[in-house]
PDB file of C-alpha atoms in Angstrom:
ATOM      1  CA  ILE D   1     -14.093   7.124  13.227  1.00 63.00           C
ATOM      2  CA  ALA D   2     -14.473   4.259  10.759  1.00 72.00           C
ATOM      3  CA  GLY D   3     -11.320   2.505   9.825  1.00 94.00           C
ATOM      4  CA  ILE D   4      -8.842  -0.237  10.681  1.00 97.00           C
ATOM      5  CA  THR D   5      -7.471  -0.930  14.119  1.00 97.00           C
ATOM      6  CA  GLN D   6      -4.211  -2.827  14.475  1.00 98.00           C
ATOM      7  CA  ALA D   7      -2.665  -4.164  17.666  1.00 97.00           C
ATOM      8  CA  PRO D   8      -0.091  -4.113  19.049  1.00 97.00           C
ATOM      9  CA  THR D   9       1.420  -0.848  17.805  1.00 97.00           C
ATOM     10  CA  SER D  10       4.879  -2.226  18.420  1.00 97.00           C
ATOM     11  CA  GLN D  11       6.371  -5.357  19.897  1.00 97.00           C
ATOM     12  CA  ILE D  12       9.781  -6.826  20.613  1.00 97.00           C
ATOM     13  CA  LEU D  13       9.751 -10.592  20.404  1.00 96.00           C
ATOM     14  CA  ALA D  14      12.270 -13.347  21.068  1.00 97.00           C
ATOM     15  CA  ALA D  15      13.021 -15.648  18.144  1.00 98.00           C
ATOM     16  CA  GLY D  16      10.995 -18.846  18.242  1.00 97.00           C
ATOM     17  CA  ARG D  17       8.025 -17.270  20.000  1.00 97.00           C
ATOM     18  CA  ARG D  18       4.521 -17.286  18.574  1.00 97.00           C
ATOM     19  CA  MET D  19       2.913 -13.933  17.830  1.00 97.00           C
ATOM     20  CA  THR D  20      -0.490 -12.850  16.573  1.00 98.00           C
ATOM     21  CA  LEU D  21      -1.035  -9.406  15.083  1.00 98.00           C
ATOM     22  CA  ARG D  22      -4.641  -8.311  15.327  1.00 98.00           C
ATOM     23  CA  CYS D  23      -6.617  -6.386  12.741  1.00 98.00           C
ATOM     24  CA  THR D  24     -10.222  -5.215  12.956  1.00 98.00           C
ATOM     25  CA  GLN D  25     -12.164  -3.093  10.489  1.00 97.00           C
ATOM     26  CA  ASP D  26     -15.565  -1.455  10.927  1.00 96.00           C
ATOM     27  CA  MET D  27     -16.259  -0.486   7.318  1.00 95.00           C
ATOM     28  CA  ARG D  28     -17.931  -3.800   6.389  1.00 95.00           C
ATOM     29  CA  HIS D  29     -15.324  -4.271   3.686  1.00 95.00           C
ATOM     30  CA  ASN D  30     -15.324  -7.697   2.068  1.00 95.00           C
ATOM     31  CA  ALA D  31     -11.610  -7.995   1.323  1.00 94.00           C
ATOM     32  CA  MET D  32      -8.704  -7.759   3.765  1.00 96.00           C
ATOM     33  CA  TYR D  33      -4.948  -7.938   3.368  1.00 96.00           C
ATOM     34  CA  TRP D  34      -1.684  -8.156   5.282  1.00 98.00           C
ATOM     35  CA  TYR D  35       1.430  -6.413   3.956  1.00 97.00           C
ATOM     36  CA  ARG D  36       4.926  -6.063   5.312  1.00 98.00           C
ATOM     37  CA  GLN D  37       7.001  -2.984   4.553  1.00 97.00           C
ATOM     38  CA  ASP D  38      10.791  -3.094   4.588  1.00 95.00           C
ATOM     39  CA  LEU D  39      13.300  -0.425   3.624  1.00 91.00           C
ATOM     40  CA  GLY D  40      14.298  -0.825   0.001  1.00 88.00           C
ATOM     41  CA  LEU D  41      11.723  -3.527  -0.633  1.00 91.00           C
ATOM     42  CA  GLY D  42       8.490  -1.577  -0.373  1.00 91.00           C
ATOM     43  CA  LEU D  43       5.133  -3.112   0.451  1.00 95.00           C
ATOM     44  CA  ARG D  44       4.849  -6.856  -0.050  1.00 95.00           C
ATOM     45  CA  LEU D  45       1.621  -8.807   0.218  1.00 95.00           C
ATOM     46  CA  ILE D  46       1.703 -11.652   2.756  1.00 97.00           C
ATOM     47  CA  HIS D  47      -1.853 -13.026   2.725  1.00 97.00           C
ATOM     48  CA  TYR D  48      -5.244 -11.815   1.649  1.00 95.00           C
ATOM     49  CA  SER D  49      -8.907 -12.671   2.046  1.00 95.00           C
ATOM     50  CA  ASN D  50     -11.419 -11.771  -0.657  1.00 92.00           C
ATOM     51  CA  THR D  51     -14.359 -12.533   1.599  1.00 93.00           C
ATOM     52  CA  ALA D  52     -15.056 -14.007   5.041  1.00 95.00           C
ATOM     53  CA  GLY D  53     -14.195 -17.693   5.160  1.00 95.00           C
ATOM     54  CA  THR D  54     -11.594 -17.578   2.368  1.00 94.00           C
ATOM     55  CA  THR D  55      -7.889 -16.752   2.370  1.00 96.00           C
ATOM     56  CA  GLY D  56      -5.088 -16.714  -0.190  1.00 94.00           C
ATOM     57  CA  LYS D  57      -1.316 -16.489  -0.322  1.00 95.00           C
ATOM     58  CA  GLY D  58       0.456 -13.361  -1.438  1.00 93.00           C
ATOM     59  CA  GLU D  59       4.023 -12.727  -2.480  1.00 92.00           C
ATOM     60  CA  VAL D  60       5.729 -13.639   0.844  1.00 96.00           C
ATOM     61  CA  PRO D  61       3.484 -16.069   2.782  1.00 97.00           C
ATOM     62  CA  ASP D  62       6.105 -18.387   4.303  1.00 97.00           C
ATOM     63  CA  GLY D  63       6.171 -18.341   8.111  1.00 97.00           C
ATOM     64  CA  TYR D  64       2.783 -16.622   8.360  1.00 98.00           C
ATOM     65  CA  SER D  65      -0.800 -17.821   8.651  1.00 98.00           C
ATOM     66  CA  VAL D  66      -4.147 -16.038   8.641  1.00 98.00           C
ATOM     67  CA  SER D  67      -7.785 -16.784   9.303  1.00 97.00           C
ATOM     68  CA  ARG D  68     -10.993 -14.948   8.393  1.00 97.00           C
ATOM     69  CA  ALA D  69     -13.760 -16.220  10.638  1.00 97.00           C
ATOM     70  CA  ASN D  70     -15.908 -13.115  10.133  1.00 96.00           C
ATOM     71  CA  THR D  71     -16.029  -9.922   8.071  1.00 97.00           C
ATOM     72  CA  ASP D  72     -14.364  -7.640  10.589  1.00 97.00           C
ATOM     73  CA  ASP D  73     -11.321  -9.528  11.870  1.00 98.00           C
ATOM     74  CA  PHE D  74      -8.212 -10.750  10.064  1.00 98.00           C
ATOM     75  CA  PRO D  75      -5.424 -11.843  12.457  1.00 98.00           C
ATOM     76  CA  LEU D  76      -1.913 -12.635  11.235  1.00 98.00           C
ATOM     77  CA  THR D  77       0.048 -15.298  13.130  1.00 98.00           C
ATOM     78  CA  LEU D  78       3.777 -15.913  13.173  1.00 98.00           C
ATOM     79  CA  ALA D  79       4.042 -19.506  14.423  1.00 95.00           C
ATOM     80  CA  SER D  80       7.754 -19.329  15.299  1.00 97.00           C
ATOM     81  CA  ALA D  81       9.223 -15.877  14.776  1.00 97.00           C
ATOM     82  CA  VAL D  82      12.611 -15.412  13.092  1.00 98.00           C
ATOM     83  CA  PRO D  83      14.741 -12.239  12.869  1.00 97.00           C
ATOM     84  CA  SER D  84      13.970 -11.848   9.142  1.00 97.00           C
ATOM     85  CA  GLN D  85      10.357 -11.205  10.130  1.00 98.00           C
ATOM     86  CA  THR D  86      11.406  -7.935  11.735  1.00 98.00           C
ATOM     87  CA  SER D  87       9.311  -5.440   9.803  1.00 98.00           C
ATOM     88  CA  VAL D  88       6.382  -3.052   9.863  1.00 98.00           C
ATOM     89  CA  TYR D  89       3.135  -4.892   9.207  1.00 98.00           C
ATOM     90  CA  PHE D  90       0.124  -3.190   7.684  1.00 98.00           C
ATOM     91  CA  CYS D  91      -3.385  -4.532   7.592  1.00 98.00           C
ATOM     92  CA  ALA D  92      -5.604  -3.169   4.823  1.00 97.00           C
ATOM     93  CA  SER D  93      -9.128  -3.640   3.573  1.00 96.00           C
ATOM     94  CA  SER D  94     -11.138  -2.862   0.460  1.00 94.00           C
ATOM     95  CA  ARG D  95     -14.796  -2.874  -0.487  1.00 91.00           C
ATOM     96  CA  GLY D  96     -14.156  -5.779  -2.838  1.00 85.00           C
ATOM     97  CA  TYR D  97     -11.306  -7.509  -4.632  1.00 82.00           C
ATOM     98  CA  GLU D  98     -12.375  -6.706  -8.187  1.00 81.00           C
ATOM     99  CA  PRO D  99     -11.075  -3.682 -10.161  1.00 80.00           C
ATOM    100  CA  GLY D 100     -12.704  -0.457  -9.055  1.00 79.00           C
ATOM    101  CA  ALA D 101     -13.506  -1.890  -5.633  1.00 83.00           C
ATOM    102  CA  ASN D 102      -9.980  -2.848  -4.629  1.00 84.00           C
ATOM    103  CA  VAL D 103      -8.878   0.574  -3.395  1.00 89.00           C
ATOM    104  CA  LEU D 104      -7.129  -0.122  -0.098  1.00 94.00           C
ATOM    105  CA  THR D 105      -7.629   1.496   3.293  1.00 95.00           C
ATOM    106  CA  PHE D 106      -4.647   0.864   5.560  1.00 97.00           C
ATOM    107  CA  GLY D 107      -4.236   0.587   9.288  1.00 97.00           C
ATOM    108  CA  ALA D 108      -1.543   2.488  11.188  1.00 97.00           C
ATOM    109  CA  GLY D 109       0.813  -0.478  11.259  1.00 97.00           C
ATOM    110  CA  SER D 110       2.401  -2.826  13.777  1.00 98.00           C
ATOM    111  CA  ARG D 111       6.150  -2.521  14.215  1.00 98.00           C
ATOM    112  CA  LEU D 112       7.639  -5.917  15.069  1.00 98.00           C
ATOM    113  CA  THR D 113      11.230  -6.599  16.117  1.00 98.00           C
ATOM    114  CA  VAL D 114      12.393 -10.201  16.416  1.00 98.00           C
ATOM    115  CA  LEU D 115      15.612 -10.702  18.362  1.00 96.00           C
TER     116      LEU D 115
ATOM    117  CA  GLN X   1      12.559  -6.137 -14.830  1.00 65.00           C
ATOM    118  CA  LYS X   2      10.194  -5.239 -12.000  1.00 76.00           C
ATOM    119  CA  GLU X   3       6.566  -4.755 -12.967  1.00 89.00           C
ATOM    120  CA  VAL X   4       6.546  -1.278 -11.433  1.00 94.00           C
ATOM    121  CA  GLU X   5       9.581   0.980 -11.145  1.00 95.00           C
ATOM    122  CA  GLN X   6       9.664   4.078  -8.944  1.00 95.00           C
ATOM    123  CA  ASP X   7      12.673   6.233  -8.136  1.00 89.00           C
ATOM    124  CA  PRO X   8      13.099   6.084  -4.346  1.00 87.00           C
ATOM    125  CA  GLY X   9      14.603   9.556  -4.125  1.00 89.00           C
ATOM    126  CA  PRO X  10      14.954  11.220  -1.734  1.00 93.00           C
ATOM    127  CA  LEU X  11      13.600  14.302  -3.472  1.00 96.00           C
ATOM    128  CA  SER X  12      14.059  17.652  -1.774  1.00 97.00           C
ATOM    129  CA  VAL X  13      12.339  20.802  -3.073  1.00 97.00           C
ATOM    130  CA  PRO X  14      11.737  24.333  -1.760  1.00 97.00           C
ATOM    131  CA  GLU X  15       8.275  25.327  -0.596  1.00 98.00           C
ATOM    132  CA  GLY X  16       6.105  26.489  -3.495  1.00 98.00           C
ATOM    133  CA  ALA X  17       7.845  24.351  -6.101  1.00 97.00           C
ATOM    134  CA  ILE X  18       6.047  22.086  -8.548  1.00 97.00           C
ATOM    135  CA  VAL X  19       6.823  18.464  -7.782  1.00 97.00           C
ATOM    136  CA  SER X  20       6.725  15.655 -10.331  1.00 97.00           C
ATOM    137  CA  LEU X  21       6.656  12.061  -9.116  1.00 97.00           C
ATOM    138  CA  ASN X  22       6.718   9.204 -11.605  1.00 97.00           C
ATOM    139  CA  CYS X  23       6.333   5.471 -12.066  1.00 97.00           C
ATOM    140  CA  THR X  24       6.902   3.250 -15.053  1.00 97.00           C
ATOM    141  CA  TYR X  25       5.396  -0.177 -15.527  1.00 96.00           C
ATOM    142  CA  SER X  26       5.800  -3.105 -17.849  1.00 94.00           C
ATOM    143  CA  ASN X  27       2.437  -4.912 -17.710  1.00 90.00           C
ATOM    144  CA  SER X  28       0.052  -3.538 -20.346  1.00 89.00           C
ATOM    145  CA  ALA X  29      -2.878  -5.157 -18.490  1.00 88.00           C
ATOM    146  CA  PHE X  30      -2.727  -2.489 -15.781  1.00 90.00           C
ATOM    147  CA  GLN X  31      -5.792  -0.273 -16.137  1.00 90.00           C
ATOM    148  CA  TYR X  32      -6.336   1.191 -12.670  1.00 92.00           C
ATOM    149  CA  PHE X  33      -3.765   3.528 -11.175  1.00 94.00           C
ATOM    150  CA  MET X  34      -3.464   4.939  -7.680  1.00 95.00           C
ATOM    151  CA  TRP X  35      -1.214   7.200  -5.682  1.00 97.00           C
ATOM    152  CA  TYR X  36      -0.870   6.738  -1.947  1.00 98.00           C
ATOM    153  CA  ARG X  37       0.768   9.140   0.495  1.00 98.00           C
ATOM    154  CA  GLN X  38       2.507   7.788   3.573  1.00 97.00           C
ATOM    155  CA  TYR X  39       3.633  10.011   6.419  1.00 97.00           C
ATOM    156  CA  SER X  40       6.440   8.805   8.642  1.00 95.00           C
ATOM    157  CA  ARG X  41       5.342   5.988  10.948  1.00 94.00           C
ATOM    158  CA  LYS X  42       1.805   5.988   9.515  1.00 96.00           C
ATOM    159  CA  GLY X  43      -0.110   3.788   7.113  1.00 97.00           C
ATOM    160  CA  PRO X  44      -0.485   4.737   3.435  1.00 97.00           C
ATOM    161  CA  GLU X  45      -3.580   6.739   2.524  1.00 97.00           C
ATOM    162  CA  LEU X  46      -5.190   7.031  -0.885  1.00 96.00           C
ATOM    163  CA  LEU X  47      -4.454  10.307  -2.623  1.00 96.00           C
ATOM    164  CA  MET X  48      -5.569   9.821  -6.230  1.00 95.00           C
ATOM    165  CA  TYR X  49      -7.332   7.110  -8.229  1.00 93.00           C
ATOM    166  CA  THR X  50      -7.546   7.026 -12.028  1.00 92.00           C
ATOM    167  CA  TYR X  51      -8.742   4.604 -14.648  1.00 87.00           C
ATOM    168  CA  SER X  52      -6.926   4.157 -17.962  1.00 80.00           C
ATOM    169  CA  SER X  53      -5.263   7.129 -19.692  1.00 83.00           C
ATOM    170  CA  GLY X  54      -5.740  10.829 -19.065  1.00 86.00           C
ATOM    171  CA  ASN X  55      -5.514  13.406 -16.307  1.00 91.00           C
ATOM    172  CA  LYS X  56      -7.325  13.815 -13.035  1.00 94.00           C
ATOM    173  CA  GLU X  57      -7.070  16.901 -10.873  1.00 95.00           C
ATOM    174  CA  ASP X  58      -7.867  17.315  -7.181  1.00 95.00           C
ATOM    175  CA  GLY X  59      -6.851  20.620  -5.668  1.00 97.00           C
ATOM    176  CA  ARG X  60      -3.082  20.979  -5.895  1.00 98.00           C
ATOM    177  CA  PHE X  61      -2.668  17.400  -7.094  1.00 98.00           C
ATOM    178  CA  THR X  62      -2.846  16.126 -10.673  1.00 97.00           C
ATOM    179  CA  ALA X  63      -2.526  12.482 -11.661  1.00 97.00           C
ATOM    180  CA  GLN X  64      -1.549  11.706 -15.227  1.00 96.00           C
ATOM    181  CA  VAL X  65      -1.568   8.349 -16.999  1.00 96.00           C
ATOM    182  CA  ASP X  66       0.106   7.675 -20.342  1.00 94.00           C
ATOM    183  CA  LYS X  67      -0.673   4.055 -21.204  1.00 92.00           C
ATOM    184  CA  SER X  68       1.131   4.227 -24.531  1.00 92.00           C
ATOM    185  CA  SER X  69       4.384   4.938 -22.686  1.00 93.00           C
ATOM    186  CA  LYS X  70       3.452   2.877 -19.586  1.00 94.00           C
ATOM    187  CA  TYR X  71       4.158   5.922 -17.462  1.00 95.00           C
ATOM    188  CA  ILE X  72       2.196   7.582 -14.672  1.00 97.00           C
ATOM    189  CA  SER X  73       2.868  10.844 -12.895  1.00 97.00           C
ATOM    190  CA  LEU X  74       1.699  12.779  -9.869  1.00 97.00           C
ATOM    191  CA  PHE X  75       2.152  16.540  -9.937  1.00 98.00           C
ATOM    192  CA  ILE X  76       1.966  18.657  -6.805  1.00 98.00           C
ATOM    193  CA  ARG X  77       1.544  22.390  -7.348  1.00 98.00           C
ATOM    194  CA  ASP X  78       2.554  24.994  -4.767  1.00 98.00           C
ATOM    195  CA  SER X  79       4.157  22.316  -2.608  1.00 98.00           C
ATOM    196  CA  GLN X  80       3.910  22.732   1.160  1.00 98.00           C
ATOM    197  CA  PRO X  81       6.006  21.359   4.034  1.00 98.00           C
ATOM    198  CA  SER X  82       2.948  19.252   4.928  1.00 97.00           C
ATOM    199  CA  ASP X  83       3.416  17.425   1.601  1.00 98.00           C
ATOM    200  CA  SER X  84       6.633  15.912   2.972  1.00 98.00           C
ATOM    201  CA  ALA X  85       5.963  12.179   2.883  1.00 97.00           C
ATOM    202  CA  THR X  86       6.643   9.054   0.875  1.00 97.00           C
ATOM    203  CA  TYR X  87       4.498   8.696  -2.239  1.00 98.00           C
ATOM    204  CA  LEU X  88       3.655   5.218  -3.490  1.00 97.00           C
ATOM    205  CA  CYS X  89       2.210   4.430  -6.881  1.00 97.00           C
ATOM    206  CA  ALA X  90       0.000   1.368  -7.215  1.00 95.00           C
ATOM    207  CA  MET X  91      -1.779  -0.277 -10.077  1.00 92.00           C
ATOM    208  CA  SER X  92      -4.258  -3.048 -10.788  1.00 90.00           C
ATOM    209  CA  ARG X  93      -5.064  -5.052 -13.850  1.00 84.00           C
ATOM    210  CA  SER X  94      -8.429  -5.745 -15.403  1.00 74.00           C
ATOM    211  CA  GLY X  95      -9.583  -8.851 -17.203  1.00 65.00           C
ATOM    212  CA  ALA X  96      -8.546 -12.361 -16.228  1.00 59.00           C
ATOM    213  CA  GLY X  97      -6.008 -12.908 -13.503  1.00 61.00           C
ATOM    214  CA  SER X  98      -5.161 -11.497 -10.102  1.00 69.00           C
ATOM    215  CA  TYR X  99      -6.515  -8.074  -9.193  1.00 74.00           C
ATOM    216  CA  GLN X 100      -4.030  -7.575  -6.388  1.00 84.00           C
ATOM    217  CA  LEU X 101      -2.434  -4.166  -6.344  1.00 90.00           C
ATOM    218  CA  THR X 102       1.185  -3.901  -7.470  1.00 92.00           C
ATOM    219  CA  PHE X 103       3.035  -1.153  -5.621  1.00 95.00           C
ATOM    220  CA  GLY X 104       6.088   0.880  -6.474  1.00 95.00           C
ATOM    221  CA  LYS X 105       8.676   1.126  -3.713  1.00 95.00           C
ATOM    222  CA  GLY X 106       7.849   4.762  -3.023  1.00 96.00           C
ATOM    223  CA  THR X 107       9.543   8.151  -3.458  1.00 96.00           C
ATOM    224  CA  LYS X 108      10.449  10.096  -0.324  1.00 96.00           C
ATOM    225  CA  LEU X 109       9.675  13.803  -0.727  1.00 97.00           C
ATOM    226  CA  SER X 110      10.858  16.627   1.517  1.00 97.00           C
ATOM    227  CA  VAL X 111       9.483  20.140   1.036  1.00 98.00           C
ATOM    228  CA  ILE X 112      11.810  22.665   2.656  1.00 97.00           C
ATOM    229  CA  PRO X 113      10.234  25.843   4.131  1.00 96.00           C
TER     230      PRO X 113
END
């Protein structure tokens, strides 16, 4: 089934550790995104990539980095995790970034707890 | 003022009821409007997509956009327990500037059998 695969599904992590959340899509979508979802705050965009080889900062980029070496993969790295990064992380993709093409398909999410 | 406002609920209705979910927005540049449904512990999935003002119907679901009032609605007819989920509105601008989606915070709906 075409879609987005995220890994891990859930993870408990000690503060200060490095963590990479993986995201792979098989829809040949050009644009990819990382969101975090927190109770009362909704979905907030962390980083995005309009096309392979380019990335941009979203609303809450601090403490996170991304890379887009190819069309399919868009990993999110926490260089030194802090408790405030405890959240559910969603990877998403869209056919393009322009209006009409920017309808998002989401992954199932990665639940991260930082202690 | 937030760009997109959505009542978080929770909203609880009996099975068979008509449900009305709403969002208001402040940015008149928004032209593309979406509703996503999110089941517990799952990712959001697209439910409805509309452009500019007017109505769009898909089965038991109707999306309505009133650009003059900066108000969008999702109506669910003959609601079912399987409709219990969180509903997120989202919108995107056209013209110059960022095309990133702006999401509401979501309304949690429970349909009671």
